[in-house]
Amino acid sequence: MNSLLDLSAHAQRRQHLLASLEDAAVVLPAAQLVTHHADVHHRFRQNSDFFYLCGLDEANAVAVLRGHGWGSPADPRFILFVEPRDATAEVWNGQRWGVEGALEHFGADAAHPLGELPERLEAYLRGAPRIGFRIGHHPHVEPLVLRIWGQQLEQRQRYGGQGASLFDVSPAIHTMRLRKEPAELERMREAARISCAAHEQARQATQVGMGEYQIEALLESHFRSAGARQPAYPSIVAGGDNACILHYTNNSDRLGDGDLLLIDAGCSLMDYYNADITRTFPINGRFRGEQRALYELVLSAQRHAIGAVQPGSSSAEVHNAAVQVLVDGLLELGLLRGDGEAIMANHDYRHLYPHRTGHWLGLDVHDVGTSRLGDHHTALEPGMVLTVEPGLYISNRLPVPEGQPEIPNHWKGIGIRIEDDVAVTATGHEVLTAAALKDLQAMET
Ligand code: GLY
Ligand code: MN
Ligand code: MN
């Protein structure tokens, strides 16, 4: 039930957020349970912003954070509304922290049963110059916030004085989440360690004729045995041509002799830090010619792209480094034709490489934080973590751009991606997932 990070880390984050939002009151709802079917729910997954700031892993709670720039010094600054202790509910669904736990364990200055939110929230927001809330994500709390805000605006019209402005608080939180603290990086190393070991075991167990689902079971059994909460995302175990479907998750086919197997899988820890790893290798232990050529090309693209991960660079530079290598190699192999610069500028490689080279990684797998504001790309800084995941997918699903060659059949059905999780350091980068082997020789048995 505990947060694994010291709860003081969450308190420091709240302080930091409020220091930047002095004159604001922030309303931050936890996640709710999501229906799986009928009256069965999916396993609970906390909202990452809420977890980051509060450390509480319960559904339905609502946090109110009040900046020091308004109100009187004795006012509570961190208020939690939580499901109260309830013996019957706890017999069915497990222990709750309750109001007492919110105060004693999670450091709330004030705490109330969730049922009192409608009557109490107005008082906590009254007088705040600004109300921070994310519209469109919390259907149970949003009507309440909007009603209170509307009432305040009406009172301003009638009696004068300040009415609050409403703003989206998430950019301020996401800017913080983009730069991982040392303790967060430690948790990401742990997610990476477990996930790398799962990939290594899966590759060693792979045999012609097995079901993709059996490899999925091996991976996920390792995650749970190692103490992880669950897969960070639906595991992709894609033999042969299935690997050309980027989000293939059926994992229902048999592994064919002569095919490659692409595995994209990573675990999520109890405190939600994630790994996201892809490896591709020959099912029968030997690459054939076309597979080998493309594997070496993707690996080279990935190494160049990882080389571009350093302070001051950007995810665009990382992407361009990968695309440059891929395009040059595809020209040499005859799978592209013409001028490399023009192919890059016109994106005439996208029938073979249709996705970006990476994304931020953290409490969310596709983590928050801007990578670009207009034409300005976010400069990489120590503490940022991104995936580097170039690939090639040779199939006839996407139309070949005008002027580019049709793909000969002997290339088709090859899908390759190699994905690592990379932290930016003061001097360059750290590959968190280096323990999952990827050298060509290591992929052959
Ligand atoms: N596994 C999802 C991704 O690689 O982005
Ligand atoms: Mn990824
Ligand atoms: Mn992935």
GROMACS .gro file of C-alpha atoms and ligand atoms in nm:
model
  452
    1MET     CA    1   0.000   0.000   0.000
    2ASN     CA    2   0.297   0.224   0.049
    3SER     CA    3   0.462   0.454  -0.198
    4LEU     CA    4   0.813   0.317  -0.248
    5LEU     CA    5   0.967   0.660  -0.273
    6ASP     CA    6   1.007   0.838   0.053
    7LEU     CA    7   0.685   1.035   0.098
    8SER     CA    8   0.894   1.345   0.165
    9ALA     CA    9   0.969   1.344  -0.210
   10HIS     CA   10   0.599   1.400  -0.277
   11ALA     CA   11   0.589   1.682  -0.020
   12GLN     CA   12   0.887   1.849  -0.184
   13ARG     CA   13   0.716   1.831  -0.521
   14ARG     CA   14   0.404   1.995  -0.382
   15GLN     CA   15   0.619   2.271  -0.236
   16HIS     CA   16   0.795   2.318  -0.564
   17LEU     CA   17   0.468   2.332  -0.760
   18LEU     CA   18   0.315   2.583  -0.521
   19ALA     CA   19   0.627   2.797  -0.526
   20SER     CA   20   0.568   2.838  -0.899
   21LEU     CA   21   0.190   2.883  -0.855
   22GLU     CA   22   0.186   3.106  -0.548
   23ASP     CA   23  -0.151   3.267  -0.609
   24ALA     CA   24  -0.332   2.950  -0.717
   25ALA     CA   25  -0.555   2.685  -0.569
   26VAL     CA   26  -0.505   2.355  -0.752
   27VAL     CA   27  -0.769   2.084  -0.770
   28LEU     CA   28  -0.616   1.749  -0.856
   29PRO     CA   29  -0.837   1.439  -0.878
   30ALA     CA   30  -0.711   1.082  -0.852
   31ALA     CA   31  -0.810   0.822  -1.113
   32GLN     CA   32  -1.134   0.628  -1.092
   33LEU     CA   33  -1.189   0.259  -1.147
   34VAL     CA   34  -1.252   0.174  -1.511
   35THR     CA   35  -1.512  -0.084  -1.615
   36HIS     CA   36  -1.372  -0.396  -1.778
   37HIS     CA   37  -1.715  -0.547  -1.845
   38ALA     CA   38  -2.047  -0.565  -1.663
   39ASP     CA   39  -1.968  -0.495  -1.296
   40VAL     CA   40  -1.601  -0.602  -1.320
   41HIS     CA   41  -1.332  -0.337  -1.309
   42HIS     CA   42  -0.983  -0.323  -1.454
   43ARG     CA   43  -0.710  -0.337  -1.193
   44PHE     CA   44  -0.675   0.013  -1.050
   45ARG     CA   45  -0.422   0.245  -1.214
   46GLN     CA   46  -0.358   0.576  -1.038
   47ASN     CA   47  -0.345   0.904  -1.228
   48SER     CA   48   0.026   0.978  -1.267
   49ASP     CA   49   0.004   1.349  -1.178
   50PHE     CA   50  -0.186   1.265  -0.861
   51PHE     CA   51   0.057   0.991  -0.766
   52TYR     CA   52   0.357   1.215  -0.838
   53LEU     CA   53   0.232   1.484  -0.602
   54CYS     CA   54   0.051   1.283  -0.334
   55GLY     CA   55   0.190   0.926  -0.334
   56LEU     CA   56  -0.158   0.792  -0.252
   57ASP     CA   57  -0.264   0.493  -0.458
   58GLU     CA   58  -0.641   0.505  -0.403
   59ALA     CA   59  -0.925   0.571  -0.646
   60ASN     CA   60  -1.156   0.873  -0.637
   61ALA     CA   61  -0.954   1.090  -0.398
   62VAL     CA   62  -0.924   1.462  -0.466
   63ALA     CA   63  -0.633   1.679  -0.356
   64VAL     CA   64  -0.655   2.056  -0.315
   65LEU     CA   65  -0.325   2.247  -0.304
   66ARG     CA   66  -0.331   2.611  -0.200
   67GLY     CA   67  -0.042   2.843  -0.278
   68HIS     CA   68   0.118   3.059  -0.010
   69GLY     CA   69   0.043   3.378  -0.199
   70TRP     CA   70  -0.313   3.413  -0.071
   71GLY     CA   71  -0.524   3.340   0.234
   72SER     CA   72  -0.391   3.359   0.588
   73PRO     CA   73  -0.076   3.185   0.711
   74ALA     CA   74  -0.265   2.932   0.923
   75ASP     CA   75  -0.482   2.810   0.633
   76PRO     CA   76  -0.437   2.446   0.531
   77ARG     CA   77  -0.231   2.416   0.213
   78PHE     CA   78  -0.266   2.046   0.133
   79ILE     CA   79  -0.615   1.903   0.166
   80LEU     CA   80  -0.717   1.548   0.078
   81PHE     CA   81  -1.068   1.421   0.019
   82VAL     CA   82  -1.060   1.041   0.043
   83GLU     CA   83  -1.289   0.739   0.067
   84PRO     CA   84  -1.345   0.705   0.443
   85ARG     CA   85  -1.271   0.385   0.633
   86ASP     CA   86  -1.564   0.145   0.590
   87ALA     CA   87  -1.546  -0.212   0.719
   88THR     CA   88  -1.788  -0.356   0.466
   89ALA     CA   89  -1.631  -0.186   0.164
   90GLU     CA   90  -1.284  -0.286   0.287
   91VAL     CA   91  -1.388  -0.650   0.321
   92TRP     CA   92  -1.480  -0.649  -0.047
   93ASN     CA   93  -1.211  -0.427  -0.197
   94GLY     CA   94  -0.924  -0.393   0.047
   95GLN     CA   95  -0.798  -0.155   0.307
   96ARG     CA   96  -0.833   0.220   0.272
   97TRP     CA   97  -0.614   0.482   0.431
   98GLY     CA   98  -0.918   0.690   0.523
   99VAL     CA   99  -0.917   1.041   0.664
  100GLU     CA  100  -0.682   0.934   0.944
  101GLY     CA  101  -0.426   0.792   0.703
  102ALA     CA  102  -0.447   1.100   0.481
  103LEU     CA  103  -0.350   1.313   0.780
  104GLU     CA  104  -0.099   1.088   0.950
  105HIS     CA  105   0.065   0.908   0.663
  106PHE     CA  106   0.028   1.133   0.360
  107GLY     CA  107   0.089   1.462   0.537
  108ALA     CA  108  -0.239   1.637   0.459
  109ASP     CA  109  -0.302   1.954   0.664
  110ALA     CA  110  -0.673   1.873   0.649
  111ALA     CA  111  -0.864   1.569   0.524
  112HIS     CA  112  -1.231   1.491   0.473
  113PRO     CA  113  -1.450   1.206   0.352
  114LEU     CA  114  -1.497   1.226  -0.023
  115GLY     CA  115  -1.874   1.268   0.020
  116GLU     CA  116  -1.810   1.612   0.171
  117LEU     CA  117  -1.634   1.745  -0.139
  118PRO     CA  118  -1.943   1.918  -0.287
  119GLU     CA  119  -2.011   2.115   0.028
  120ARG     CA  120  -1.650   2.191   0.125
  121LEU     CA  121  -1.467   2.262  -0.197
  122GLU     CA  122  -1.611   2.610  -0.242
  123ALA     CA  123  -1.467   2.727   0.088
  124TYR     CA  124  -1.121   2.595  -0.001
  125LEU     CA  125  -1.127   2.779  -0.333
  126ARG     CA  126  -1.286   3.102  -0.208
  127GLY     CA  127  -1.053   3.397  -0.249
  128ALA     CA  128  -0.800   3.218  -0.470
  129PRO     CA  129  -0.691   3.451  -0.751
  130ARG     CA  130  -0.648   3.151  -0.983
  131ILE     CA  131  -0.789   2.800  -0.989
  132GLY     CA  132  -0.571   2.531  -1.148
  133PHE     CA  133  -0.764   2.238  -1.292
  134ARG     CA  134  -0.734   2.021  -1.600
  135ILE     CA  135  -1.051   2.043  -1.807
  136GLY     CA  136  -1.173   1.736  -1.995
  137HIS     CA  137  -1.013   1.463  -1.786
  138HIS     CA  138  -1.210   1.434  -1.464
  139PRO     CA  139  -1.581   1.411  -1.542
  140HIS     CA  140  -1.678   1.350  -1.179
  141VAL     CA  141  -1.504   1.660  -1.037
  142GLU     CA  142  -1.520   1.899  -1.332
  143PRO     CA  143  -1.889   2.002  -1.294
  144LEU     CA  144  -1.821   2.093  -0.933
  145VAL     CA  145  -1.516   2.306  -1.014
  146LEU     CA  146  -1.696   2.479  -1.299
  147ARG     CA  147  -2.000   2.550  -1.081
  148ILE     CA  148  -1.784   2.706  -0.808
  149TRP     CA  149  -1.588   2.907  -1.060
  150GLY     CA  150  -1.912   3.025  -1.227
  151GLN     CA  151  -2.057   3.131  -0.893
  152GLN     CA  152  -1.743   3.330  -0.819
  153LEU     CA  153  -1.763   3.506  -1.155
  154GLU     CA  154  -2.127   3.592  -1.090
  155GLN     CA  155  -2.049   3.733  -0.749
  156ARG     CA  156  -1.781   3.949  -0.900
  157GLN     CA  157  -2.036   4.090  -1.144
  158ARG     CA  158  -2.277   4.169  -0.862
  159TYR     CA  159  -2.051   4.282  -0.584
  160GLY     CA  160  -1.723   4.369  -0.752
  161GLY     CA  161  -1.392   4.232  -0.630
  162GLN     CA  162  -1.173   3.959  -0.765
  163GLY     CA  163  -1.307   3.652  -0.942
  164ALA     CA  164  -1.066   3.369  -1.000
  165SER     CA  165  -0.932   3.280  -1.340
  166LEU     CA  166  -0.928   2.915  -1.435
  167PHE     CA  167  -0.610   2.768  -1.582
  168ASP     CA  168  -0.475   2.429  -1.685
  169VAL     CA  169  -0.235   2.322  -1.413
  170SER     CA  170  -0.095   2.023  -1.601
  171PRO     CA  171   0.186   2.201  -1.793
  172ALA     CA  172   0.338   2.310  -1.461
  173ILE     CA  173   0.325   1.954  -1.326
  174HIS     CA  174   0.446   1.801  -1.651
  175THR     CA  175   0.745   2.033  -1.669
  176MET     CA  176   0.848   1.895  -1.331
  177ARG     CA  177   0.784   1.534  -1.431
  178LEU     CA  178   0.997   1.573  -1.743
  179ARG     CA  179   1.313   1.609  -1.533
  180LYS     CA  180   1.351   1.298  -1.321
  181GLU     CA  181   1.491   1.323  -0.970
  182PRO     CA  182   1.782   1.091  -0.876
  183ALA     CA  183   1.544   0.867  -0.680
  184GLU     CA  184   1.310   0.844  -0.979
  185LEU     CA  185   1.602   0.746  -1.204
  186GLU     CA  186   1.684   0.473  -0.955
  187ARG     CA  187   1.330   0.337  -0.989
  188MET     CA  188   1.356   0.350  -1.368
  189ARG     CA  189   1.681   0.154  -1.350
  190GLU     CA  190   1.492  -0.107  -1.150
  191ALA     CA  191   1.210  -0.126  -1.407
  192ALA     CA  192   1.476  -0.157  -1.677
  193ARG     CA  193   1.665  -0.427  -1.488
  194ILE     CA  194   1.355  -0.646  -1.449
  195SER     CA  195   1.247  -0.589  -1.809
  196CYS     CA  196   1.592  -0.664  -1.953
  197ALA     CA  197   1.604  -0.993  -1.764
  198ALA     CA  198   1.259  -1.083  -1.899
  199HIS     CA  199   1.374  -1.014  -2.257
  200GLU     CA  200   1.686  -1.224  -2.210
  201GLN     CA  201   1.482  -1.515  -2.073
  202ALA     CA  202   1.226  -1.486  -2.351
  203ARG     CA  203   1.490  -1.496  -2.623
  204GLN     CA  204   1.659  -1.797  -2.472
  205ALA     CA  205   1.328  -1.983  -2.443
  206THR     CA  206   1.209  -1.908  -2.798
  207GLN     CA  207   1.167  -2.210  -3.024
  208VAL     CA  208   1.012  -2.262  -3.366
  209GLY     CA  209   0.646  -2.364  -3.327
  210MET     CA  210   0.580  -2.199  -2.990
  211GLY     CA  211   0.281  -1.965  -2.958
  212GLU     CA  212   0.350  -1.592  -2.940
  213TYR     CA  213   0.128  -1.603  -2.631
  214GLN     CA  214   0.368  -1.842  -2.461
  215ILE     CA  215   0.646  -1.588  -2.494
  216GLU     CA  216   0.409  -1.322  -2.362
  217ALA     CA  217   0.335  -1.544  -2.063
  218LEU     CA  218   0.707  -1.590  -1.994
  219LEU     CA  219   0.773  -1.216  -2.004
  220GLU     CA  220   0.484  -1.126  -1.782
  221SER     CA  221   0.550  -1.409  -1.540
  222HIS     CA  222   0.898  -1.268  -1.496
  223PHE     CA  223   0.763  -0.916  -1.436
  224ARG     CA  224   0.532  -1.033  -1.160
  225SER     CA  225   0.781  -1.273  -1.007
  226ALA     CA  226   1.028  -0.988  -0.980
  227GLY     CA  227   0.773  -0.776  -0.794
  228ALA     CA  228   0.656  -0.547  -1.073
  229ARG     CA  229   0.293  -0.442  -1.075
  230GLN     CA  230   0.209  -0.533  -1.433
  231PRO     CA  231   0.321  -0.487  -1.793
  232ALA     CA  232   0.372  -0.118  -1.865
  233TYR     CA  233   0.157  -0.159  -2.180
  234PRO     CA  234   0.012  -0.458  -2.365
  235SER     CA  235   0.314  -0.670  -2.458
  236ILE     CA  236   0.381  -0.703  -2.831
  237VAL     CA  237   0.508  -1.048  -2.929
  238ALA     CA  238   0.506  -1.044  -3.306
  239GLY     CA  239   0.650  -1.317  -3.526
  240GLY     CA  240   0.728  -1.258  -3.895
  241ASP     CA  241   0.493  -1.021  -4.073
  242ASN     CA  242   0.300  -0.948  -3.752
  243ALA     CA  243   0.596  -0.728  -3.655
  244CYS     CA  244   0.494  -0.487  -3.933
  245ILE     CA  245   0.178  -0.408  -3.732
  246LEU     CA  246   0.310  -0.151  -3.488
  247HIS     CA  247   0.059  -0.217  -3.211
  248TYR     CA  248   0.013  -0.592  -3.266
  249THR     CA  249  -0.106  -0.730  -2.933
  250ASN     CA  250  -0.310  -1.038  -3.027
  251ASN     CA  251   0.002  -1.251  -2.977
  252SER     CA  252  -0.198  -1.545  -3.107
  253ASP     CA  253   0.015  -1.697  -3.388
  254ARG     CA  254   0.279  -1.967  -3.391
  255LEU     CA  255   0.645  -1.879  -3.435
  256GLY     CA  256   0.759  -1.972  -3.784
  257ASP     CA  257   1.093  -2.123  -3.892
  258GLY     CA  258   1.290  -1.855  -4.077
  259ASP     CA  259   1.093  -1.562  -3.930
  260LEU     CA  260   1.207  -1.291  -3.692
  261LEU     CA  261   1.041  -1.233  -3.357
  262LEU     CA  262   0.985  -0.876  -3.240
  263ILE     CA  263   0.918  -0.837  -2.867
  264ASP     CA  264   0.816  -0.496  -2.733
  265ALA     CA  265   0.756  -0.535  -2.360
  266GLY     CA  266   0.843  -0.366  -2.034
  267CYS     CA  267   0.719  -0.369  -1.678
  268SER     CA  268   0.559  -0.109  -1.457
  269LEU     CA  269   0.673  -0.105  -1.094
  270MET     CA  270   0.445  -0.082  -0.792
  271ASP     CA  271   0.504   0.293  -0.797
  272TYR     CA  272   0.436   0.307  -1.171
  273TYR     CA  273   0.784   0.374  -1.309
  274ASN     CA  274   0.811   0.204  -1.646
  275ALA     CA  275   1.048   0.041  -1.890
  276ASP     CA  276   0.980   0.012  -2.263
  277ILE     CA  277   1.211  -0.224  -2.452
  278THR     CA  278   1.204  -0.381  -2.799
  279ARG     CA  279   1.430  -0.654  -2.924
  280THR     CA  280   1.411  -0.846  -3.253
  281PHE     CA  281   1.588  -1.176  -3.325
  282PRO     CA  282   1.565  -1.482  -3.551
  283ILE     CA  283   1.330  -1.750  -3.415
  284ASN     CA  284   1.551  -2.036  -3.539
  285GLY     CA  285   1.869  -1.866  -3.421
  286ARG     CA  286   2.008  -1.760  -3.761
  287PHE     CA  287   1.939  -1.443  -3.961
  288ARG     CA  288   1.895  -1.494  -4.334
  289GLY     CA  289   2.052  -1.242  -4.572
  290GLU     CA  290   1.779  -0.979  -4.596
  291GLN     CA  291   1.704  -1.000  -4.224
  292ARG     CA  292   2.070  -0.960  -4.138
  293ALA     CA  293   2.112  -0.657  -4.366
  294LEU     CA  294   1.807  -0.483  -4.219
  295TYR     CA  295   1.897  -0.574  -3.861
  296GLU     CA  296   2.244  -0.427  -3.899
  297LEU     CA  297   2.092  -0.116  -4.049
  298VAL     CA  298   1.839  -0.062  -3.769
  299LEU     CA  299   2.107  -0.130  -3.508
  300SER     CA  300   2.340   0.122  -3.670
  301ALA     CA  301   2.056   0.378  -3.685
  302GLN     CA  302   1.982   0.318  -3.318
  303ARG     CA  303   2.348   0.354  -3.215
  304HIS     CA  304   2.375   0.684  -3.402
  305ALA     CA  305   2.049   0.805  -3.250
  306ILE     CA  306   2.160   0.712  -2.898
  307GLY     CA  307   2.485   0.897  -2.969
  308ALA     CA  308   2.278   1.208  -3.028
  309VAL     CA  309   2.129   1.192  -2.678
  310GLN     CA  310   2.322   1.453  -2.482
  311PRO     CA  311   2.252   1.783  -2.308
  312GLY     CA  312   2.154   2.054  -2.555
  313SER     CA  313   2.045   1.811  -2.825
  314SER     CA  314   1.674   1.743  -2.888
  315SER     CA  315   1.443   1.455  -2.972
  316ALA     CA  316   1.433   1.596  -3.327
  317GLU     CA  317   1.812   1.558  -3.356
  318VAL     CA  318   1.784   1.205  -3.220
  319HIS     CA  319   1.514   1.125  -3.476
  320ASN     CA  320   1.708   1.281  -3.763
  321ALA     CA  321   2.021   1.087  -3.672
  322ALA     CA  322   1.825   0.762  -3.702
  323VAL     CA  323   1.649   0.859  -4.024
  324GLN     CA  324   1.975   0.966  -4.187
  325VAL     CA  325   2.131   0.624  -4.131
  326LEU     CA  326   1.815   0.437  -4.234
  327VAL     CA  327   1.774   0.634  -4.556
  328ASP     CA  328   2.139   0.595  -4.656
  329GLY     CA  329   2.122   0.220  -4.587
  330LEU     CA  330   1.793   0.172  -4.771
  331LEU     CA  331   1.938   0.354  -5.072
  332GLU     CA  332   2.232   0.113  -5.070
  333LEU     CA  333   2.001  -0.187  -5.047
  334GLY     CA  334   1.787  -0.055  -5.334
  335LEU     CA  335   1.474  -0.023  -5.120
  336LEU     CA  336   1.480   0.355  -5.174
  337ARG     CA  337   1.591   0.546  -5.479
  338GLY     CA  338   1.705   0.905  -5.545
  339ASP     CA  339   1.860   1.182  -5.339
  340GLY     CA  340   1.886   1.110  -4.965
  341GLU     CA  341   1.830   1.471  -4.860
  342ALA     CA  342   1.517   1.497  -5.072
  343ILE     CA  343   1.386   1.164  -4.942
  344MET     CA  344   1.432   1.288  -4.585
  345ALA     CA  345   1.275   1.625  -4.657
  346ASN     CA  346   0.972   1.469  -4.832
  347HIS     CA  347   0.943   1.183  -4.580
  348ASP     CA  348   0.955   0.938  -4.871
  349TYR     CA  349   1.078   0.667  -4.633
  350ARG     CA  350   0.759   0.656  -4.428
  351HIS     CA  351   0.618   0.344  -4.597
  352LEU     CA  352   0.914   0.164  -4.437
  353TYR     CA  353   0.958   0.370  -4.117
  354PRO     CA  354   0.625   0.531  -4.024
  355HIS     CA  355   0.684   0.636  -3.662
  356ARG     CA  356   0.903   0.876  -3.462
  357THR     CA  357   1.224   0.753  -3.303
  358GLY     CA  358   1.116   0.795  -2.942
  359HIS     CA  359   0.912   0.952  -2.667
  360TRP     CA  360   0.959   1.062  -2.308
  361LEU     CA  361   0.941   0.783  -2.052
  362GLY     CA  362   0.853   0.798  -1.683
  363LEU     CA  363   0.538   0.742  -1.479
  364ASP     CA  364   0.355   0.720  -1.812
  365VAL     CA  365   0.504   0.508  -2.089
  366HIS     CA  366   0.444   0.786  -2.337
  367ASP     CA  367   0.539   1.034  -2.071
  368VAL     CA  368   0.428   1.393  -2.033
  369GLY     CA  369   0.631   1.702  -2.117
  370THR     CA  370   0.652   1.898  -2.438
  371SER     CA  371   0.905   1.791  -2.697
  372ARG     CA  372   0.837   2.089  -2.921
  373LEU     CA  373   0.676   2.431  -2.891
  374GLY     CA  374   0.611   2.550  -3.245
  375ASP     CA  375   0.949   2.530  -3.418
  376HIS     CA  376   1.141   2.525  -3.091
  377HIS     CA  377   1.247   2.175  -2.986
  378THR     CA  378   1.291   2.108  -2.616
  379ALA     CA  379   1.664   2.097  -2.537
  380LEU     CA  380   1.764   1.774  -2.367
  381GLU     CA  381   1.873   1.820  -2.006
  382PRO     CA  382   2.018   1.584  -1.745
  383GLY     CA  383   1.735   1.386  -1.584
  384MET     CA  384   1.519   1.361  -1.894
  385VAL     CA  385   1.452   1.005  -2.010
  386LEU     CA  386   1.350   0.908  -2.360
  387THR     CA  387   1.319   0.593  -2.565
  388VAL     CA  388   1.526   0.548  -2.880
  389GLU     CA  389   1.343   0.305  -3.104
  390PRO     CA  390   1.406   0.313  -3.477
  391GLY     CA  391   1.265   0.033  -3.689
  392LEU     CA  392   1.197  -0.091  -4.040
  393TYR     CA  393   0.875  -0.260  -4.145
  394ILE     CA  394   0.883  -0.415  -4.491
  395SER     CA  395   0.532  -0.493  -4.603
  396ASN     CA  396   0.288  -0.378  -4.867
  397ARG     CA  397   0.044  -0.219  -4.625
  398LEU     CA  398   0.138   0.142  -4.703
  399PRO     CA  399   0.153   0.279  -5.058
  400VAL     CA  400   0.500   0.321  -5.204
  401PRO     CA  401   0.557   0.697  -5.261
  402GLU     CA  402   0.580   0.813  -5.620
  403GLY     CA  403   0.929   0.768  -5.757
  404GLN     CA  404   1.026   0.501  -5.503
  405PRO     CA  405   1.075   0.135  -5.600
  406GLU     CA  406   0.818  -0.137  -5.542
  407ILE     CA  407   0.941  -0.380  -5.278
  408PRO     CA  408   1.055  -0.720  -5.406
  409ASN     CA  409   0.875  -1.009  -5.235
  410HIS     CA  410   1.186  -1.154  -5.072
  411TRP     CA  411   1.209  -0.844  -4.847
  412LYS     CA  412   0.849  -0.858  -4.732
  413GLY     CA  413   0.736  -0.980  -4.392
  414ILE     CA  414   1.039  -0.843  -4.208
  415GLY     CA  415   0.964  -0.610  -3.916
  416ILE     CA  416   1.249  -0.494  -3.694
  417ARG     CA  417   1.257  -0.245  -3.407
  418ILE     CA  418   1.528  -0.198  -3.145
  419GLU     CA  419   1.424   0.013  -2.847
  420ASP     CA  420   1.622   0.128  -2.544
  421ASP     CA  421   1.547   0.365  -2.258
  422VAL     CA  422   1.805   0.640  -2.235
  423ALA     CA  423   1.859   0.897  -1.959
  424VAL     CA  424   2.031   1.225  -2.037
  425THR     CA  425   2.329   1.282  -1.805
  426ALA     CA  426   2.553   1.584  -1.747
  427THR     CA  427   2.811   1.446  -1.988
  428GLY     CA  428   2.598   1.252  -2.236
  429HIS     CA  429   2.364   0.965  -2.166
  430GLU     CA  430   2.307   0.644  -1.975
  431VAL     CA  431   2.136   0.352  -2.151
  432LEU     CA  432   1.914   0.217  -1.873
  433THR     CA  433   1.833  -0.097  -2.070
  434ALA     CA  434   2.184  -0.193  -2.179
  435ALA     CA  435   2.153  -0.535  -2.013
  436ALA     CA  436   1.915  -0.650  -2.288
  437LEU     CA  437   2.161  -0.770  -2.552
  438LYS     CA  438   2.125  -0.648  -2.910
  439ASP     CA  439   2.453  -0.722  -3.090
  440LEU     CA  440   2.392  -0.925  -3.401
  441GLN     CA  441   2.605  -1.212  -3.270
  442ALA     CA  442   2.416  -1.222  -2.940
  443MET     CA  443   2.085  -1.252  -3.128
  444GLU     CA  444   2.204  -1.573  -3.298
  445THR     CA  445   2.228  -1.898  -3.108
  446GLY     N1  446   0.558   0.011  -2.652
  446GLY     C1  447   0.509   0.134  -2.697
  446GLY     C2  448   0.614   0.214  -2.759
  446GLY     O1  449   0.719   0.162  -2.789
  446GLY     O2  450   0.602   0.330  -2.775
  447MN      MN  451   0.838   0.317  -2.691
  448MN      MN  452   0.797  -0.011  -2.695
   0.00000   0.00000   0.00000
